[in-house]
Amino acid sequence: MSVENMGNGYVKVGVKQEDLEASIAGLRQLKPILQAQVTRGNGNNTRQAAIDRAEIGKHFDTAINAMLILYSAFEASEMTEEEITKQFEAMEREAKKEIDTGADKIAFMCGISRTAAGMAGKNPKYARFITDKAKEAIENIAKYKGQQM
C-alpha cells in the first residue's frame, strides 16, 4: 500500500486489489473471534459483554464497509448496466447476511450510498442508472427484517 499527500487535506491511497480482497476476508473471519474474546473477557458481566461485543462489531462493520467501497472503485469505470446491477445485488445480499448476524443496517445503507457516488463519478454515462440501483438496494435493506425507512 502507498499513501501520497496531495495537499489541501487530500491523500491518495494505493492498494492492490488482491491485498484488499484478502484483508476484507480476514476482517470478516476475525470479527466473531474478537467478539467472542470480548464476551469471555467480561466474565459474568453479561450486560457489559453485550455492549462491548456490539461496539467492536460496529467498528469491524465500518472497516469492512469502507474496504468494500474502495474495492468497488477498481472496476467502476468499466462497468455495464448488467455489471452495475450485479454489484448492487451483491452488496444487498452481503448486507442482509451481515444484518442476520447483528450488523447495523445504517452502516450498509451509507456504504451503498457512498459506493454509488464513487461509481457515478467514474462512470457518468450510467450515473442515473447507478443512482436508481443504489436507491433500490438501500430501500430493500431498510425494509429487511421488518423495518421501514
Tab-separated table of C-alpha atoms in Angstrom:
chain	number	residue	atom	x	y	z
A	1	MET	CA	0.000	0.000	0.000
A	2	SER	CA	1.146	3.528	-0.681
A	3	VAL	CA	-0.062	6.891	0.560
A	4	GLU	CA	0.675	10.196	-1.162
A	5	ASN	CA	-0.120	13.602	0.351
A	6	MET	CA	-1.920	15.599	-2.334
A	7	GLY	CA	-2.204	18.808	-0.294
A	8	ASN	CA	-5.308	20.730	0.831
A	9	GLY	CA	-6.287	17.893	3.182
A	10	TYR	CA	-6.300	15.178	0.496
A	11	VAL	CA	-4.297	11.972	0.327
A	12	LYS	CA	-4.121	9.381	-2.425
A	13	VAL	CA	-4.104	5.755	-1.256
A	14	GLY	CA	-2.807	2.974	-3.487
A	15	VAL	CA	-3.661	-0.631	-2.682
A	16	LYS	CA	-3.566	-3.839	-4.707
A	17	GLN	CA	-6.952	-5.411	-5.423
A	18	GLU	CA	-5.712	-8.816	-4.201
A	19	ASP	CA	-4.471	-7.324	-0.915
A	20	LEU	CA	-7.798	-5.620	-0.381
A	21	GLU	CA	-9.722	-8.851	-1.059
A	22	ALA	CA	-7.542	-10.723	1.448
A	23	SER	CA	-7.991	-8.008	4.083
A	24	ILE	CA	-11.771	-7.992	3.713
A	25	ALA	CA	-11.867	-11.772	4.106
A	26	GLY	CA	-9.506	-11.589	7.088
A	27	LEU	CA	-11.583	-8.983	8.918
A	28	ARG	CA	-14.752	-10.990	8.327
A	29	GLN	CA	-13.097	-14.017	9.917
A	30	LEU	CA	-11.553	-12.032	12.760
A	31	LYS	CA	-14.740	-10.194	13.813
A	32	PRO	CA	-16.563	-13.113	15.501
A	33	ILE	CA	-13.336	-14.334	17.098
A	34	LEU	CA	-12.677	-10.978	18.746
A	35	GLN	CA	-16.312	-10.616	19.749
A	36	ALA	CA	-16.098	-13.993	21.488
A	37	GLN	CA	-12.917	-12.907	23.274
A	38	VAL	CA	-14.591	-9.697	24.434
A	39	THR	CA	-17.513	-11.733	25.766
A	40	ARG	CA	-15.183	-14.067	27.691
A	41	GLY	CA	-13.105	-11.141	28.945
A	42	ASN	CA	-16.152	-9.616	30.620
A	43	GLY	CA	-16.708	-12.742	32.691
A	44	ASN	CA	-20.073	-12.737	34.430
A	45	ASN	CA	-20.886	-9.164	33.426
A	46	THR	CA	-23.193	-10.109	30.546
A	47	ARG	CA	-24.568	-6.596	30.180
A	48	GLN	CA	-21.136	-5.076	29.585
A	49	ALA	CA	-20.180	-8.018	27.363
A	50	ALA	CA	-23.154	-7.293	25.104
A	51	ILE	CA	-22.238	-3.600	24.923
A	52	ASP	CA	-18.583	-4.308	24.137
A	53	ARG	CA	-19.448	-7.014	21.641
A	54	ALA	CA	-21.811	-4.670	19.768
A	55	GLU	CA	-19.252	-1.851	19.788
A	56	ILE	CA	-16.431	-3.966	18.374
A	57	GLY	CA	-18.853	-5.387	15.797
A	58	LYS	CA	-19.816	-1.872	14.709
A	59	HIS	CA	-16.150	-0.915	14.274
A	60	PHE	CA	-15.487	-4.021	12.185
A	61	ASP	CA	-18.599	-3.370	10.075
A	62	THR	CA	-17.410	0.175	9.413
A	63	ALA	CA	-13.941	-1.014	8.389
A	64	ILE	CA	-15.317	-3.762	6.151
A	65	ASN	CA	-17.797	-1.376	4.516
A	66	ALA	CA	-15.039	1.166	3.855
A	67	MET	CA	-12.942	-1.542	2.251
A	68	LEU	CA	-15.882	-2.711	0.123
A	69	ILE	CA	-16.404	0.857	-1.087
A	70	LEU	CA	-12.749	1.077	-2.048
A	71	TYR	CA	-12.958	-2.335	-3.714
A	72	SER	CA	-15.884	-1.242	-5.876
A	73	ALA	CA	-13.739	1.532	-7.359
A	74	PHE	CA	-11.457	-0.969	-9.122
A	75	GLU	CA	-13.951	-1.712	-11.865
A	76	ALA	CA	-16.444	1.133	-11.623
A	77	SER	CA	-15.306	2.985	-14.724
A	78	GLU	CA	-15.633	-0.065	-16.968
A	79	MET	CA	-18.973	-1.436	-15.831
A	80	THR	CA	-22.039	-2.175	-17.930
A	81	GLU	CA	-25.635	-1.871	-16.683
A	82	GLU	CA	-25.691	-5.628	-16.064
A	83	GLU	CA	-22.474	-5.480	-14.032
A	84	ILE	CA	-23.752	-2.482	-12.084
A	85	THR	CA	-26.960	-4.372	-11.278
A	86	LYS	CA	-24.978	-7.413	-10.144
A	87	GLN	CA	-22.734	-5.226	-7.972
A	88	PHE	CA	-25.663	-3.673	-6.108
A	89	GLU	CA	-27.410	-7.042	-5.772
A	90	ALA	CA	-24.227	-8.472	-4.259
A	91	MET	CA	-23.947	-5.544	-1.828
A	92	GLU	CA	-27.578	-6.029	-0.832
A	93	ARG	CA	-27.072	-9.784	-0.266
A	94	GLU	CA	-23.945	-9.121	1.785
A	95	ALA	CA	-25.741	-6.511	3.883
A	96	LYS	CA	-28.632	-8.878	4.621
A	97	LYS	CA	-26.223	-11.650	5.571
A	98	GLU	CA	-24.393	-9.345	7.972
A	99	ILE	CA	-27.671	-7.946	9.356
A	100	ASP	CA	-28.679	-11.533	10.175
A	101	THR	CA	-25.610	-11.697	12.439
A	102	GLY	CA	-26.423	-8.403	14.170
A	103	ALA	CA	-24.694	-5.803	11.974
A	104	ASP	CA	-26.035	-2.260	11.769
A	105	LYS	CA	-28.280	-1.585	8.741
A	106	ILE	CA	-27.478	2.089	8.573
A	107	ALA	CA	-23.772	1.434	8.034
A	108	PHE	CA	-24.599	-0.677	4.979
A	109	MET	CA	-27.064	1.853	3.591
A	110	CYS	CA	-24.485	4.641	3.957
A	111	GLY	CA	-21.841	2.419	2.384
A	112	ILE	CA	-24.025	1.748	-0.637
A	113	SER	CA	-24.743	5.456	-0.985
A	114	ARG	CA	-21.026	6.301	-0.927
A	115	THR	CA	-20.238	3.479	-3.339
A	116	ALA	CA	-22.866	4.772	-5.760
A	117	ALA	CA	-21.439	8.275	-5.586
A	118	GLY	CA	-17.970	6.971	-6.402
A	119	MET	CA	-19.232	4.743	-9.198
A	120	ALA	CA	-21.290	7.530	-10.748
A	121	GLY	CA	-18.296	9.858	-10.660
A	122	LYS	CA	-16.167	7.318	-12.514
A	123	ASN	CA	-18.909	6.318	-14.926
A	124	PRO	CA	-21.058	9.408	-15.655
A	125	LYS	CA	-22.704	7.679	-18.612
A	126	TYR	CA	-24.561	5.451	-16.143
A	127	ALA	CA	-24.871	7.912	-13.246
A	128	ARG	CA	-28.692	7.885	-13.221
A	129	PHE	CA	-28.826	4.103	-13.539
A	130	ILE	CA	-26.314	3.718	-10.688
A	131	THR	CA	-28.336	6.091	-8.502
A	132	ASP	CA	-31.545	4.166	-9.175
A	133	LYS	CA	-29.913	0.800	-8.373
A	134	ALA	CA	-28.416	2.188	-5.172
A	135	LYS	CA	-31.773	3.604	-4.094
A	136	GLU	CA	-33.423	0.239	-4.743
A	137	ALA	CA	-30.775	-1.624	-2.710
A	138	ILE	CA	-30.991	0.870	0.170
A	139	GLU	CA	-34.786	0.609	0.272
A	140	ASN	CA	-34.607	-3.202	0.283
A	141	ILE	CA	-32.103	-3.191	3.137
A	142	ALA	CA	-34.220	-0.711	5.097
A	143	LYS	CA	-37.254	-2.994	4.753
A	144	TYR	CA	-35.287	-6.131	5.638
A	145	LYS	CA	-36.319	-7.700	8.948
A	146	GLY	CA	-39.447	-5.551	9.237
A	147	GLN	CA	-38.054	-2.027	9.383
A	148	GLN	CA	-39.259	0.677	7.028
A	149	MET	CA	-37.455	3.862	6.002
